[in-house]
PDB file of C-alpha atoms in Angstrom:
ATOM      1  CA  MET A   8       0.164   0.334   0.560  1.00  0.00           C
ATOM      2  CA  SER A   9       1.285   3.414  -0.848  1.00  0.00           C
ATOM      3  CA  GLU A  10       2.055   6.026   1.814  1.00  0.00           C
ATOM      4  CA  GLN A  11       1.065   8.818   0.173  1.00  0.00           C
ATOM      5  CA  ARG A  12      -2.186  11.327   1.345  1.00  0.00           C
ATOM      6  CA  PRO A  13      -5.580  11.617  -1.096  1.00  0.00           C
ATOM      7  CA  PRO A  14      -4.984  15.197  -2.190  1.00  0.00           C
ATOM      8  CA  ARG A  15      -7.227  17.986  -0.521  1.00  0.00           C
ATOM      9  CA  HIS A  16     -10.360  19.031  -1.702  1.00  0.00           C
ATOM     10  CA  PRO A  17     -10.966  23.582  -0.875  1.00  0.00           C
ATOM     11  CA  ALA A  18     -13.585  24.158   1.340  1.00  0.00           C
ATOM     12  CA  PRO A  19     -17.101  23.941   0.778  1.00  0.00           C
ATOM     13  CA  ARG A  20     -18.815  26.899  -0.354  1.00  0.00           C
ATOM     14  CA  PRO A  21     -21.858  28.095   1.248  1.00  0.00           C
ATOM     15  CA  GLY A  22     -24.978  28.121  -1.043  1.00  0.00           C
ATOM     16  CA  PRO A  23     -26.119  26.171  -4.548  1.00  0.00           C
ATOM     17  CA  ARG A  24     -23.031  24.906  -5.626  1.00  0.00           C
ATOM     18  CA  TRP A  25     -23.294  25.745  -9.141  1.00  0.00           C
ATOM     19  CA  SER A  26     -26.933  28.706 -10.360  1.00  0.00           C
ATOM     20  CA  TYR A  27     -27.045  32.117  -9.820  1.00  0.00           C
ATOM     21  CA  ALA A  28     -27.253  33.615  -6.632  1.00  0.00           C
ATOM     22  CA  PRO A  29     -27.708  37.493  -6.875  1.00  0.00           C
ATOM     23  CA  PRO A  30     -25.092  40.334  -6.157  1.00  0.00           C
ATOM     24  CA  GLN A  31     -24.928  41.959  -2.444  1.00  0.00           C
ATOM     25  CA  VAL A  32     -25.682  45.737  -2.670  1.00  0.00           C
ATOM     26  CA  GLN A  33     -22.871  47.234  -1.986  1.00  0.00           C
ATOM     27  CA  GLN A  34     -22.521  50.515   0.728  1.00  0.00           C
ATOM     28  CA  ILE A  35     -21.931  53.774  -1.367  1.00  0.00           C
ATOM     29  CA  THR A  36     -19.393  55.493   0.076  1.00  0.00           C
ATOM     30  CA  ASP A  37     -18.357  59.342   0.945  1.00  0.00           C
ATOM     31  CA  ASP A  38     -15.268  58.531  -1.606  1.00  0.00           C
ATOM     32  CA  TYR A  39     -17.486  57.066  -4.506  1.00  0.00           C
ATOM     33  CA  ARG A  40     -19.925  60.519  -3.542  1.00  0.00           C
ATOM     34  CA  ARG A  41     -17.145  62.678  -4.128  1.00  0.00           C
ATOM     35  CA  ARG A  42     -15.737  61.372  -7.599  1.00  0.00           C
ATOM     36  CA  ALA A  43     -19.315  61.634  -8.548  1.00  0.00           C
ATOM     37  CA  THR A  44     -19.207  64.779  -8.302  1.00  0.00           C
ATOM     38  CA  LEU A  45     -15.708  65.307  -9.652  1.00  0.00           C
ATOM     39  CA  LEU A  46     -16.401  63.758 -12.847  1.00  0.00           C
ATOM     40  CA  THR A  47     -19.699  66.246 -12.924  1.00  0.00           C
ATOM     41  CA  ARG A  48     -18.130  68.558 -12.582  1.00  0.00           C
ATOM     42  CA  PHE A  49     -15.591  67.392 -15.397  1.00  0.00           C
ATOM     43  CA  ALA A  50     -17.666  66.910 -17.250  1.00  0.00           C
ATOM     44  CA  ILE A  51     -19.893  70.565 -17.077  1.00  0.00           C
ATOM     45  CA  ALA A  52     -16.129  71.973 -17.732  1.00  0.00           C
ATOM     46  CA  VAL A  53     -15.017  70.367 -20.552  1.00  0.00           C
ATOM     47  CA  GLY A  54     -18.763  70.447 -21.878  1.00  0.00           C
ATOM     48  CA  ALA A  55     -18.558  74.226 -21.407  1.00  0.00           C
ATOM     49  CA  LEU A  56     -14.746  74.762 -22.811  1.00  0.00           C
ATOM     50  CA  MET A  57     -15.575  73.321 -25.861  1.00  0.00           C
ATOM     51  CA  ALA A  58     -19.247  74.876 -26.068  1.00  0.00           C
ATOM     52  CA  VAL A  59     -16.448  78.419 -25.916  1.00  0.00           C
ATOM     53  CA  ALA A  60     -14.513  77.356 -28.695  1.00  0.00           C
ATOM     54  CA  LEU A  61     -16.487  77.107 -30.869  1.00  0.00           C
ATOM     55  CA  VAL A  62     -18.191  80.375 -30.525  1.00  0.00           C
ATOM     56  CA  ILE A  63     -15.056  81.396 -30.659  1.00  0.00           C
ATOM     57  CA  SER A  64     -13.714  80.248 -33.935  1.00  0.00           C
ATOM     58  CA  VAL A  65     -17.484  81.152 -35.357  1.00  0.00           C
ATOM     59  CA  VAL A  66     -15.870  84.436 -34.528  1.00  0.00           C
ATOM     60  CA  PHE A  67     -12.663  84.112 -35.542  1.00  0.00           C
ATOM     61  CA  LEU A  68     -14.275  82.379 -39.402  1.00  0.00           C
ATOM     62  CA  VAL A  69     -16.705  85.957 -39.215  1.00  0.00           C
ATOM     63  CA  GLN A  70     -13.039  87.854 -38.530  1.00  0.00           C
ATOM     64  CA  ALA A  71     -11.613  86.277 -41.379  1.00  0.00           C
ATOM     65  CA  ASP A  72     -13.588  86.579 -43.934  1.00  0.00           C
ATOM     66  CA  SER A  73     -14.379  90.095 -44.021  1.00  0.00           C
ATOM     67  CA  ASP A  74     -11.082  90.628 -43.532  1.00  0.00           C
ATOM     68  CA  SER A  75      -8.170  88.991 -46.238  1.00  0.00           C
ATOM     69  CA  THR A  76      -5.333  89.830 -43.173  1.00  0.00           C
ATOM     70  CA  LYS A  77      -6.972  87.797 -41.338  1.00  0.00           C
ATOM     71  CA  SER A  78      -6.962  85.046 -42.535  1.00  0.00           C
ATOM     72  CA  GLY A  79      -5.307  83.576 -40.466  1.00  0.00           C
ATOM     73  CA  LEU A  80      -7.950  83.762 -38.122  1.00  0.00           C
ATOM     74  CA  GLY A  81      -9.879  80.938 -40.163  1.00  0.00           C
ATOM     75  CA  TYR A  82      -6.778  78.413 -40.366  1.00  0.00           C
ATOM     76  CA  LEU A  83      -7.123  78.748 -36.369  1.00  0.00           C
ATOM     77  CA  ALA A  84     -10.794  78.459 -36.110  1.00  0.00           C
ATOM     78  CA  LEU A  85      -9.850  75.037 -37.905  1.00  0.00           C
ATOM     79  CA  VAL A  86      -7.639  73.842 -35.694  1.00  0.00           C
ATOM     80  CA  LEU A  87     -10.233  75.194 -32.535  1.00  0.00           C
ATOM     81  CA  TRP A  88     -12.835  72.266 -35.035  1.00  0.00           C
ATOM     82  CA  ALA A  89     -10.008  70.128 -33.874  1.00  0.00           C
ATOM     83  CA  GLY A  90     -10.005  70.109 -31.061  1.00  0.00           C
ATOM     84  CA  ILE A  91     -13.687  70.130 -30.581  1.00  0.00           C
ATOM     85  CA  THR A  92     -13.420  66.891 -32.423  1.00  0.00           C
ATOM     86  CA  VAL A  93     -10.452  65.567 -29.923  1.00  0.00           C
ATOM     87  CA  ALA A  94     -12.536  66.585 -26.797  1.00  0.00           C
ATOM     88  CA  THR A  95     -15.357  65.406 -27.309  1.00  0.00           C
ATOM     89  CA  PRO A  96     -14.831  61.385 -27.256  1.00  0.00           C
ATOM     90  CA  VAL A  97     -13.489  62.611 -23.627  1.00  0.00           C
ATOM     91  CA  LEU A  98     -17.188  63.924 -22.511  1.00  0.00           C
ATOM     92  CA  VAL A  99     -19.009  61.567 -24.061  1.00  0.00           C
ATOM     93  CA  ALA A 100     -15.969  59.402 -21.558  1.00  0.00           C
ATOM     94  CA  LEU A 101     -16.245  62.011 -18.523  1.00  0.00           C
ATOM     95  CA  VAL A 102     -20.423  62.391 -18.987  1.00  0.00           C
ATOM     96  CA  VAL A 103     -21.250  58.609 -18.880  1.00  0.00           C
ATOM     97  CA  PRO A 104     -19.550  57.761 -16.089  1.00  0.00           C
ATOM     98  CA  ALA A 105     -20.802  60.951 -14.164  1.00  0.00           C
ATOM     99  CA  VAL A 106     -24.226  59.934 -15.448  1.00  0.00           C
ATOM    100  CA  THR A 107     -24.209  56.542 -13.956  1.00  0.00           C
ATOM    101  CA  MET A 108     -22.508  57.037 -10.834  1.00  0.00           C
ATOM    102  CA  THR A 109     -25.277  60.344  -9.907  1.00  0.00           C
ATOM    103  CA  ARG A 110     -28.087  57.928 -10.498  1.00  0.00           C
ATOM    104  CA  ARG A 111     -26.545  54.935  -8.358  1.00  0.00           C
ATOM    105  CA  VAL A 112     -26.247  57.579  -5.108  1.00  0.00           C
ATOM    106  CA  ARG A 113     -29.603  59.257  -5.419  1.00  0.00           C
ATOM    107  CA  ARG A 114     -31.110  56.147  -5.965  1.00  0.00           C
ATOM    108  CA  GLN A 115     -28.831  54.616  -2.605  1.00  0.00           C
ATOM    109  CA  GLU A 116     -29.854  58.498  -0.848  1.00  0.00           C
ATOM    110  CA  GLN A 117     -34.121  57.635  -1.871  1.00  0.00           C
ATOM    111  CA  ALA A 118     -33.985  54.115  -0.432  1.00  0.00           C
ATOM    112  CA  ARG A 119     -32.421  55.643   2.889  1.00  0.00           C
ATOM    113  CA  THR A 120     -34.493  57.703   3.245  1.00  0.00           C
ATOM    114  CA  GLY A 121     -37.881  56.328   1.834  1.00  0.00           C
ATOM    115  CA  GLY A 122     -38.332  58.397  -0.864  1.00  0.00           C
ATOM    116  CA  TRP A 123     -37.573  62.264  -2.484  1.00  0.00           C
ATOM    117  CA  GLY A 124     -36.132  63.396   0.928  1.00  0.00           C
ATOM    118  CA  ALA A 125     -39.618  62.841   2.716  1.00  0.00           C
ATOM    119  CA  PRO A 126     -37.853  61.273   6.843  1.00  0.00           C
ATOM    120  CA  ARG A 127     -38.786  58.167   8.024  1.00  0.00           C
TER     121      ARG A 127
END
């Protein structure tokens, strides 16, 4: 007979072995709230900068069209449009998680207070 021990089996996990278990509700921390607010503010700032760049580029095009000595402003308007094009995915990358995180924070606050700010 061999002196080898049988292999160890991992400890059994509680619950059914091969079935779906719903995810546990995680608490939203203050750090999560701060990040949601920060992402929202960054998204607003990037959107505002893009709007300002659009207005400035239109002003540059009008000035370049009115005077032939200011034709360089038309090229500057094109550079601003390129910047707006590059910043659009950045804006989307900020807005989507900001909205998701803010909704999650609001849902938790509604569940905790029992509605729209009504005390329980």
